[in-house]
PDB file of C-alpha atoms in Angstrom:
ATOM      1  CA  MET S  24      15.266  21.823  47.275  1.00 56.00           C
ATOM      2  CA  THR S  25      14.798  19.096  49.873  1.00 77.00           C
ATOM      3  CA  THR S  26      11.093  19.052  50.677  1.00 96.00           C
ATOM      4  CA  ILE S  27       8.065  18.672  48.453  1.00 97.00           C
ATOM      5  CA  ALA S  28       6.817  22.068  49.624  1.00 97.00           C
ATOM      6  CA  GLU S  29      10.085  23.698  48.564  1.00 97.00           C
ATOM      7  CA  ARG S  30       9.907  22.056  45.160  1.00 98.00           C
ATOM      8  CA  ARG S  31       6.365  23.283  44.676  1.00 98.00           C
ATOM      9  CA  ALA S  32       7.293  26.834  45.657  1.00 98.00           C
ATOM     10  CA  ALA S  33      10.243  26.772  43.267  1.00 98.00           C
ATOM     11  CA  PHE S  34       8.045  25.485  40.459  1.00 98.00           C
ATOM     12  CA  ARG S  35       5.494  28.216  41.026  1.00 98.00           C
ATOM     13  CA  ALA S  36       8.270  30.818  40.915  1.00 98.00           C
ATOM     14  CA  LEU S  37       9.520  29.518  37.553  1.00 98.00           C
ATOM     15  CA  HIS S  38       6.186  30.575  36.027  1.00 98.00           C
ATOM     16  CA  GLU S  39       6.490  34.182  37.150  1.00 97.00           C
ATOM     17  CA  GLY S  40       8.938  35.364  34.495  1.00 95.00           C
ATOM     18  CA  GLY S  41      11.296  34.303  31.740  1.00 96.00           C
ATOM     19  CA  CYS S  42      11.100  31.019  29.846  1.00 98.00           C
ATOM     20  CA  PHE S  43      12.369  27.587  30.886  1.00 98.00           C
ATOM     21  CA  VAL S  44      12.656  24.161  29.306  1.00 98.00           C
ATOM     22  CA  LEU S  45      10.665  21.427  31.049  1.00 98.00           C
ATOM     23  CA  PRO S  46      12.111  18.131  29.705  1.00 98.00           C
ATOM     24  CA  ASN S  47      10.160  14.888  29.964  1.00 98.00           C
ATOM     25  CA  PRO S  48      11.868  11.813  31.457  1.00 98.00           C
ATOM     26  CA  TRP S  49      10.139   8.441  31.221  1.00 98.00           C
ATOM     27  CA  ASP S  50      11.792   6.517  34.089  1.00 97.00           C
ATOM     28  CA  ARG S  51      13.949   7.030  37.172  1.00 96.00           C
ATOM     29  CA  GLY S  52      17.231   6.927  35.263  1.00 97.00           C
ATOM     30  CA  SER S  53      16.229   9.503  32.667  1.00 98.00           C
ATOM     31  CA  ALA S  54      14.858  11.746  35.434  1.00 98.00           C
ATOM     32  CA  ARG S  55      18.103  11.626  37.353  1.00 97.00           C
ATOM     33  CA  TYR S  56      20.149  12.257  34.227  1.00 97.00           C
ATOM     34  CA  LEU S  57      18.128  15.360  33.369  1.00 98.00           C
ATOM     35  CA  GLU S  58      18.588  16.647  36.912  1.00 97.00           C
ATOM     36  CA  HIS S  59      22.322  16.032  36.504  1.00 96.00           C
ATOM     37  CA  LEU S  60      22.310  18.283  33.422  1.00 97.00           C
ATOM     38  CA  GLY S  61      21.004  21.206  35.457  1.00 97.00           C
ATOM     39  CA  PHE S  62      17.349  21.563  34.448  1.00 98.00           C
ATOM     40  CA  ALA S  63      15.167  23.391  36.945  1.00 98.00           C
ATOM     41  CA  ALA S  64      12.120  21.109  36.717  1.00 98.00           C
ATOM     42  CA  LEU S  65      10.851  17.987  34.959  1.00 98.00           C
ATOM     43  CA  ALA S  66       7.583  16.732  33.516  1.00 98.00           C
ATOM     44  CA  THR S  67       6.392  13.176  33.021  1.00 98.00           C
ATOM     45  CA  THR S  68       5.386  11.800  29.634  1.00 98.00           C
ATOM     46  CA  SER S  69       2.550   9.307  29.401  1.00 96.00           C
ATOM     47  CA  SER S  70       3.769   8.079  26.013  1.00 97.00           C
ATOM     48  CA  GLY S  71       7.378   7.585  27.093  1.00 97.00           C
ATOM     49  CA  ALA S  72       6.302   5.735  30.224  1.00 97.00           C
ATOM     50  CA  ALA S  73       3.950   3.511  28.230  1.00 97.00           C
ATOM     51  CA  TRP S  74       6.592   2.592  25.633  1.00 97.00           C
ATOM     52  CA  SER S  75       9.045   1.650  28.386  1.00 96.00           C
ATOM     53  CA  ARG S  76       6.459  -0.953  29.443  1.00 95.00           C
ATOM     54  CA  GLY S  77       5.879  -2.213  25.893  1.00 96.00           C
ATOM     55  CA  ARG S  78       2.465  -0.580  25.692  1.00 96.00           C
ATOM     56  CA  ALA S  79       0.747   2.126  23.680  1.00 96.00           C
ATOM     57  CA  ASP S  80       0.201   5.638  24.984  1.00 95.00           C
ATOM     58  CA  GLY S  81      -3.090   6.028  26.816  1.00 92.00           C
ATOM     59  CA  SER S  82      -3.195   2.431  28.079  1.00 94.00           C
ATOM     60  CA  ALA S  83      -2.180   3.100  31.688  1.00 95.00           C
ATOM     61  CA  THR S  84      -4.714   2.770  34.464  1.00 96.00           C
ATOM     62  CA  ARG S  85      -5.026   5.482  37.071  1.00 97.00           C
ATOM     63  CA  ASP S  86      -3.191   3.365  39.643  1.00 98.00           C
ATOM     64  CA  GLU S  87      -0.365   2.721  37.202  1.00 97.00           C
ATOM     65  CA  ALA S  88      -0.121   6.426  36.425  1.00 97.00           C
ATOM     66  CA  LEU S  89      -0.041   7.317  40.103  1.00 98.00           C
ATOM     67  CA  ASP S  90       2.686   4.751  40.791  1.00 98.00           C
ATOM     68  CA  HIS S  91       4.710   6.232  37.933  1.00 98.00           C
ATOM     69  CA  LEU S  92       4.327   9.767  39.292  1.00 98.00           C
ATOM     70  CA  ALA S  93       5.447   8.686  42.746  1.00 98.00           C
ATOM     71  CA  ASP S  94       8.424   6.880  41.213  1.00 97.00           C
ATOM     72  CA  ILE S  95       9.604   9.928  39.277  1.00 98.00           C
ATOM     73  CA  VAL S  96       9.069  12.266  42.249  1.00 97.00           C
ATOM     74  CA  ALA S  97      11.173   9.938  44.422  1.00 96.00           C
ATOM     75  CA  ALA S  98      13.937   9.762  41.799  1.00 96.00           C
ATOM     76  CA  THR S  99      14.746  13.482  41.739  1.00 96.00           C
ATOM     77  CA  ARG S 100      15.066  16.556  43.905  1.00 95.00           C
ATOM     78  CA  LEU S 101      13.451  18.681  41.197  1.00 97.00           C
ATOM     79  CA  PRO S 102       9.801  19.741  40.887  1.00 98.00           C
ATOM     80  CA  VAL S 103       7.802  17.334  38.723  1.00 98.00           C
ATOM     81  CA  ASN S 104       4.854  18.276  36.524  1.00 98.00           C
ATOM     82  CA  ALA S 105       2.458  15.392  35.828  1.00 98.00           C
ATOM     83  CA  ASP S 106       1.169  14.487  32.383  1.00 97.00           C
ATOM     84  CA  PHE S 107      -2.151  13.387  33.875  1.00 97.00           C
ATOM     85  CA  GLU S 108      -4.021  12.790  30.612  1.00 96.00           C
ATOM     86  CA  ASN S 109      -7.757  13.480  31.014  1.00 97.00           C
ATOM     87  CA  GLY S 110      -7.729  13.024  34.778  1.00 97.00           C
ATOM     88  CA  TYR S 111      -8.602   9.325  34.429  1.00 97.00           C
ATOM     89  CA  GLY S 112     -12.337   9.840  34.354  1.00 94.00           C
ATOM     90  CA  ASP S 113     -15.036  11.568  32.355  1.00 93.00           C
ATOM     91  CA  GLY S 114     -17.130  12.775  35.284  1.00 95.00           C
ATOM     92  CA  VAL S 115     -16.224  15.707  37.502  1.00 97.00           C
ATOM     93  CA  ASP S 116     -16.226  13.536  40.622  1.00 97.00           C
ATOM     94  CA  GLU S 117     -13.799  11.086  39.029  1.00 97.00           C
ATOM     95  CA  VAL S 118     -11.493  13.907  37.986  1.00 98.00           C
ATOM     96  CA  GLY S 119     -11.575  15.396  41.472  1.00 98.00           C
ATOM     97  CA  VAL S 120     -10.660  12.101  43.121  1.00 98.00           C
ATOM     98  CA  SER S 121      -7.903  11.423  40.595  1.00 98.00           C
ATOM     99  CA  VAL S 122      -6.362  14.854  41.038  1.00 98.00           C
ATOM    100  CA  ALA S 123      -6.436  14.555  44.823  1.00 98.00           C
ATOM    101  CA  LEU S 124      -4.560  11.253  44.531  1.00 98.00           C
ATOM    102  CA  ALA S 125      -2.025  12.802  42.124  1.00 98.00           C
ATOM    103  CA  VAL S 126      -1.323  15.619  44.576  1.00 98.00           C
ATOM    104  CA  GLU S 127      -0.495  13.007  47.217  1.00 98.00           C
ATOM    105  CA  THR S 128       2.359  11.681  45.039  1.00 98.00           C
ATOM    106  CA  GLY S 129       4.248  14.932  45.548  1.00 98.00           C
ATOM    107  CA  VAL S 130       3.953  16.447  42.077  1.00 98.00           C
ATOM    108  CA  ALA S 131       4.408  20.201  41.753  1.00 98.00           C
ATOM    109  CA  GLY S 132       2.052  20.573  38.795  1.00 98.00           C
ATOM    110  CA  LEU S 133      -0.369  18.553  36.709  1.00 98.00           C
ATOM    111  CA  SER S 134      -2.227  18.962  33.436  1.00 98.00           C
ATOM    112  CA  ILE S 135      -5.768  17.999  32.499  1.00 97.00           C
ATOM    113  CA  GLU S 136      -6.551  17.302  28.838  1.00 97.00           C
ATOM    114  CA  ASP S 137      -9.874  18.345  27.316  1.00 97.00           C
ATOM    115  CA  ALA S 138     -10.238  15.343  25.008  1.00 96.00           C
ATOM    116  CA  VAL S 139     -10.424  11.571  25.311  1.00 95.00           C
ATOM    117  CA  GLY S 140      -9.878   9.077  22.493  1.00 91.00           C
ATOM    118  CA  GLY S 141      -9.163  11.970  20.129  1.00 92.00           C
ATOM    119  CA  VAL S 142     -12.556  13.581  20.765  1.00 95.00           C
ATOM    120  CA  PRO S 143     -12.765  16.901  22.667  1.00 97.00           C
ATOM    121  CA  TYR S 144     -15.295  17.236  25.455  1.00 98.00           C
ATOM    122  CA  ASP S 145     -17.992  19.832  24.887  1.00 97.00           C
ATOM    123  CA  LEU S 146     -16.660  23.088  26.270  1.00 98.00           C
ATOM    124  CA  PRO S 147     -19.061  23.346  29.268  1.00 98.00           C
ATOM    125  CA  VAL S 148     -18.109  19.798  30.284  1.00 98.00           C
ATOM    126  CA  ALA S 149     -14.408  20.506  29.827  1.00 98.00           C
ATOM    127  CA  VAL S 150     -14.692  23.606  32.007  1.00 98.00           C
ATOM    128  CA  GLU S 151     -16.502  21.670  34.755  1.00 98.00           C
ATOM    129  CA  ARG S 152     -13.770  19.019  34.693  1.00 98.00           C
ATOM    130  CA  LEU S 153     -11.028  21.632  34.961  1.00 98.00           C
ATOM    131  CA  ALA S 154     -12.865  23.348  37.808  1.00 98.00           C
ATOM    132  CA  ALA S 155     -13.116  20.007  39.620  1.00 98.00           C
ATOM    133  CA  ALA S 156      -9.349  19.639  39.354  1.00 98.00           C
ATOM    134  CA  ARG S 157      -8.943  23.159  40.748  1.00 98.00           C
ATOM    135  CA  ASP S 158     -11.236  22.381  43.672  1.00 98.00           C
ATOM    136  CA  ALA S 159      -9.349  19.187  44.471  1.00 98.00           C
ATOM    137  CA  ILE S 160      -6.003  20.990  44.528  1.00 98.00           C
ATOM    138  CA  ASP S 161      -7.385  23.770  46.706  1.00 98.00           C
ATOM    139  CA  ALA S 162      -8.947  21.262  49.106  1.00 98.00           C
ATOM    140  CA  SER S 163      -5.581  19.507  49.472  1.00 98.00           C
ATOM    141  CA  GLY S 164      -3.951  22.654  50.846  1.00 98.00           C
ATOM    142  CA  HIS S 165      -0.921  22.114  48.615  1.00 98.00           C
ATOM    143  CA  ASP S 166       0.410  24.593  46.055  1.00 97.00           C
ATOM    144  CA  VAL S 167       0.223  22.552  42.848  1.00 98.00           C
ATOM    145  CA  VAL S 168       0.239  24.304  39.472  1.00 98.00           C
ATOM    146  CA  LEU S 169      -2.817  23.362  37.410  1.00 98.00           C
ATOM    147  CA  VAL S 170      -2.349  23.280  33.637  1.00 98.00           C
ATOM    148  CA  GLY S 171      -5.367  23.507  31.330  1.00 98.00           C
ATOM    149  CA  ARG S 172      -4.837  21.830  27.958  1.00 98.00           C
ATOM    150  CA  ALA S 173      -6.696  22.387  24.693  1.00 98.00           C
ATOM    151  CA  GLU S 174      -6.024  19.378  22.463  1.00 98.00           C
ATOM    152  CA  GLY S 175      -7.573  20.670  19.235  1.00 97.00           C
ATOM    153  CA  PHE S 176      -4.382  20.894  17.191  1.00 98.00           C
ATOM    154  CA  ILE S 177      -3.387  17.285  17.916  1.00 96.00           C
ATOM    155  CA  VAL S 178      -6.829  15.690  17.508  1.00 96.00           C
ATOM    156  CA  GLY S 179      -7.556  16.990  14.027  1.00 94.00           C
ATOM    157  CA  ARG S 180      -9.257  20.270  14.949  1.00 94.00           C
ATOM    158  CA  PRO S 181      -6.548  22.913  14.352  1.00 96.00           C
ATOM    159  CA  ASP S 182      -8.894  25.855  14.865  1.00 97.00           C
ATOM    160  CA  LEU S 183      -6.964  28.613  16.626  1.00 98.00           C
ATOM    161  CA  ALA S 184     -10.111  30.557  17.546  1.00 98.00           C
ATOM    162  CA  GLU S 185     -11.647  27.488  19.195  1.00 98.00           C
ATOM    163  CA  VAL S 186      -8.412  26.632  20.989  1.00 98.00           C
ATOM    164  CA  THR S 187      -7.968  30.125  22.390  1.00 98.00           C
ATOM    165  CA  GLU S 188     -11.618  30.234  23.471  1.00 98.00           C
ATOM    166  CA  ARG S 189     -11.114  27.006  25.372  1.00 98.00           C
ATOM    167  CA  LEU S 190      -7.893  28.173  26.986  1.00 98.00           C
ATOM    168  CA  GLN S 191      -9.533  31.398  28.118  1.00 98.00           C
ATOM    169  CA  ALA S 192     -12.372  29.381  29.663  1.00 98.00           C
ATOM    170  CA  TYR S 193      -9.883  27.146  31.480  1.00 98.00           C
ATOM    171  CA  ALA S 194      -8.005  30.171  32.768  1.00 98.00           C
ATOM    172  CA  ALA S 195     -11.257  31.566  34.143  1.00 98.00           C
ATOM    173  CA  ALA S 196     -12.025  28.194  35.748  1.00 98.00           C
ATOM    174  CA  GLY S 197      -8.771  28.199  37.690  1.00 98.00           C
ATOM    175  CA  ALA S 198      -5.955  26.961  35.464  1.00 98.00           C
ATOM    176  CA  ASP S 199      -2.611  28.486  36.470  1.00 98.00           C
ATOM    177  CA  CYS S 200      -0.921  27.721  33.136  1.00 98.00           C
ATOM    178  CA  LEU S 201      -2.351  27.122  29.650  1.00 98.00           C
ATOM    179  CA  TYR S 202      -1.179  24.673  27.024  1.00 98.00           C
ATOM    180  CA  ALA S 203      -2.233  23.937  23.438  1.00 98.00           C
ATOM    181  CA  PRO S 204       0.009  21.112  22.170  1.00 98.00           C
ATOM    182  CA  GLY S 205       0.507  21.245  18.422  1.00 97.00           C
ATOM    183  CA  VAL S 206       0.465  25.027  18.122  1.00 97.00           C
ATOM    184  CA  SER S 207       3.816  25.805  16.499  1.00 96.00           C
ATOM    185  CA  ASP S 208       3.532  28.792  14.169  1.00 97.00           C
ATOM    186  CA  PRO S 209       5.048  31.837  15.938  1.00 97.00           C
ATOM    187  CA  ALA S 210       2.031  33.992  15.098  1.00 98.00           C
ATOM    188  CA  ASP S 211      -0.312  31.371  16.571  1.00 98.00           C
ATOM    189  CA  ILE S 212       1.845  31.027  19.677  1.00 98.00           C
ATOM    190  CA  ALA S 213       1.795  34.810  20.139  1.00 98.00           C
ATOM    191  CA  ALA S 214      -1.994  34.793  19.750  1.00 98.00           C
ATOM    192  CA  VAL S 215      -2.351  32.164  22.473  1.00 98.00           C
ATOM    193  CA  VAL S 216      -0.056  34.103  24.800  1.00 98.00           C
ATOM    194  CA  THR S 217      -2.072  37.277  24.249  1.00 98.00           C
ATOM    195  CA  ALA S 218      -5.410  35.503  24.674  1.00 98.00           C
ATOM    196  CA  VAL S 219      -4.638  34.174  28.163  1.00 98.00           C
ATOM    197  CA  ALA S 220      -2.332  36.916  29.456  1.00 98.00           C
ATOM    198  CA  PRO S 221      -1.101  37.382  32.111  1.00 97.00           C
ATOM    199  CA  LYS S 222      -1.255  33.646  32.799  1.00 98.00           C
ATOM    200  CA  PRO S 223       1.758  31.630  31.599  1.00 98.00           C
ATOM    201  CA  VAL S 224       1.740  29.474  28.470  1.00 98.00           C
ATOM    202  CA  ASN S 225       3.421  26.129  27.794  1.00 98.00           C
ATOM    203  CA  VAL S 226       4.521  25.256  24.241  1.00 98.00           C
ATOM    204  CA  LEU S 227       5.301  21.751  23.003  1.00 98.00           C
ATOM    205  CA  VAL S 228       8.376  21.179  20.846  1.00 97.00           C
ATOM    206  CA  GLY S 229       8.222  17.506  19.926  1.00 96.00           C
ATOM    207  CA  GLY S 230      10.704  17.425  17.050  1.00 95.00           C
ATOM    208  CA  PRO S 231      13.302  19.459  15.152  1.00 95.00           C
ATOM    209  CA  SER S 232      12.155  23.079  15.197  1.00 95.00           C
ATOM    210  CA  PRO S 233      13.493  26.508  14.280  1.00 95.00           C
ATOM    211  CA  LEU S 234      12.025  27.767  17.556  1.00 96.00           C
ATOM    212  CA  THR S 235      14.683  28.503  20.161  1.00 96.00           C
ATOM    213  CA  LEU S 236      14.329  29.182  23.867  1.00 97.00           C
ATOM    214  CA  ALA S 237      15.197  32.831  23.254  1.00 97.00           C
ATOM    215  CA  ALA S 238      12.638  33.146  20.451  1.00 97.00           C
ATOM    216  CA  ALA S 239       9.958  31.519  22.596  1.00 98.00           C
ATOM    217  CA  ALA S 240      10.727  33.947  25.397  1.00 98.00           C
ATOM    218  CA  GLU S 241      10.318  36.864  22.983  1.00 98.00           C
ATOM    219  CA  LEU S 242       6.872  35.514  22.083  1.00 98.00           C
ATOM    220  CA  GLY S 243       5.959  35.563  25.773  1.00 98.00           C
ATOM    221  CA  VAL S 244       6.106  31.788  26.343  1.00 98.00           C
ATOM    222  CA  ARG S 245       6.931  30.771  29.917  1.00 98.00           C
ATOM    223  CA  ARG S 246       7.834  27.107  29.491  1.00 98.00           C
ATOM    224  CA  ILE S 247       8.657  24.569  26.762  1.00 98.00           C
ATOM    225  CA  SER S 248       8.049  20.833  27.147  1.00 98.00           C
ATOM    226  CA  VAL S 249       9.036  18.088  24.728  1.00 98.00           C
ATOM    227  CA  GLY S 250       6.479  15.352  25.453  1.00 97.00           C
ATOM    228  CA  GLY S 251       7.705  11.952  24.328  1.00 97.00           C
ATOM    229  CA  ALA S 252      10.460  13.369  22.109  1.00 98.00           C
ATOM    230  CA  LEU S 253      13.358  12.393  24.371  1.00 98.00           C
ATOM    231  CA  ALA S 254      11.928   8.890  24.722  1.00 98.00           C
ATOM    232  CA  ARG S 255      11.526   8.669  20.945  1.00 98.00           C
ATOM    233  CA  ALA S 256      15.117   9.838  20.498  1.00 97.00           C
ATOM    234  CA  ALA S 257      16.289   7.074  22.830  1.00 97.00           C
ATOM    235  CA  TRP S 258      14.148   4.528  20.992  1.00 98.00           C
ATOM    236  CA  GLY S 259      15.593   5.766  17.700  1.00 97.00           C
ATOM    237  CA  GLY S 260      19.127   4.981  18.899  1.00 97.00           C
ATOM    238  CA  PHE S 261      18.008   1.581  20.160  1.00 97.00           C
ATOM    239  CA  GLU S 262      16.226   0.769  16.907  1.00 97.00           C
ATOM    240  CA  ARG S 263      19.281   1.638  14.805  1.00 97.00           C
ATOM    241  CA  ALA S 264      21.640  -0.403  16.981  1.00 97.00           C
ATOM    242  CA  ALA S 265      19.276  -3.379  17.142  1.00 98.00           C
ATOM    243  CA  ALA S 266      18.696  -3.317  13.379  1.00 97.00           C
ATOM    244  CA  GLY S 267      22.458  -3.456  12.887  1.00 97.00           C
ATOM    245  CA  LEU S 268      22.680  -6.537  15.106  1.00 97.00           C
ATOM    246  CA  VAL S 269      20.088  -8.318  12.980  1.00 98.00           C
ATOM    247  CA  GLU S 270      22.347  -7.672   9.983  1.00 97.00           C
ATOM    248  CA  GLY S 271      25.433  -8.857  11.851  1.00 98.00           C
ATOM    249  CA  ARG S 272      26.848  -5.373  12.411  1.00 97.00           C
ATOM    250  CA  PHE S 273      27.870  -3.665  15.660  1.00 97.00           C
ATOM    251  CA  ASP S 274      28.448  -0.106  14.453  1.00 96.00           C
ATOM    252  CA  GLY S 275      25.190   1.000  16.052  1.00 96.00           C
ATOM    253  CA  PHE S 276      26.982   1.141  19.393  1.00 96.00           C
ATOM    254  CA  ALA S 277      29.055   4.125  18.269  1.00 95.00           C
ATOM    255  CA  GLY S 278      28.360   7.045  20.569  1.00 92.00           C
ATOM    256  CA  ALA S 279      26.912   4.869  23.333  1.00 95.00           C
ATOM    257  CA  ALA S 280      27.203   6.297  26.836  1.00 95.00           C
ATOM    258  CA  PRO S 281      30.149   4.825  28.795  1.00 96.00           C
ATOM    259  CA  GLY S 282      28.981   2.427  31.486  1.00 97.00           C
ATOM    260  CA  ALA S 283      31.490   3.855  33.967  1.00 97.00           C
ATOM    261  CA  ASP S 284      29.978   7.324  33.566  1.00 95.00           C
ATOM    262  CA  LEU S 285      26.463   6.010  34.150  1.00 96.00           C
ATOM    263  CA  ASN S 286      27.560   4.000  37.174  1.00 96.00           C
ATOM    264  CA  ALA S 287      29.214   7.085  38.656  1.00 95.00           C
ATOM    265  CA  LEU S 288      26.127   9.210  38.055  1.00 94.00           C
ATOM    266  CA  PHE S 289      23.729   6.705  39.588  1.00 94.00           C
ATOM    267  CA  ALA S 290      25.942   5.611  42.507  1.00 93.00           C
ATOM    268  CA  ASP S 291      24.223   7.798  45.108  1.00 81.00           C
ATOM    269  CA  PRO S 292      20.442   7.913  44.781  1.00 74.00           C
ATOM    270  CA  PRO S 293      18.698  10.976  46.237  1.00 68.00           C
ATOM    271  CA  GLU S 294      17.170  10.570  49.663  1.00 59.00           C
ATOM    272  CA  ALA S 295      13.409  10.205  49.687  1.00 48.00           C
ATOM    273  CA  ASP S 296      11.743  13.415  50.767  1.00 45.00           C
ATOM    274  CA  GLN S 297       8.680  13.693  52.917  1.00 43.00           C
ATOM    275  CA  LEU S 298       5.627  15.683  51.951  1.00 44.00           C
ATOM    276  CA  GLY S 299       5.742  19.013  53.705  1.00 41.00           C
TER     277      GLY S 299
END
């Protein structure tokens, strides 16, 4: 895949059958490493990006988010799905403008959350916001996958009936893929898949889980993302090593990646692609 258009076509095709893992890098290096491992596509993580800047999740401005998207897109030859939070605006016009700007960064997909500050938008408002994102993508003329997110399970409203109702409404409003982060019980996942069929479903696995890729595929899931989990795993290693230093120990460096291997991997950066 050498052009943005080719990446977008490949990303669309991934949603047509089977199940794939969509890992979440937080900077250029982690994006390139995940490409090196052979993943078919990547997704950004707002939390991982924020922590790398010493900030809390949700603190980025729209311009900062757009710069981050462009940076990740330029770092890899893979399709990139954008964690685009709530579209960086409450009003439909703001969402439309934000989404149009995100498309210009070269992303192959983007998600719009239906809550802000832990509070879900009223369903009619959430649907209008999702439809505005759909209109902006269509007006751009680019094939970008739109993901509708129902945040209920991670904002203290774990009501499966409400979540599925919202996802169905987002599907009707033009979402290409549906996502309810926090839904983890296999029966609940199967219910979500059935509710929005035949549209594809994304499942979040943000920690140790008995769910496997094969089991998710059997449930009808199309893609699995991990949110900030990889970033948290990296921070966990850093925290343990740094805590050892405070105590005068150096055993926290056991298992560290060899510098020579990293230098070899990052020696030849990918050429910047042009939108097309």
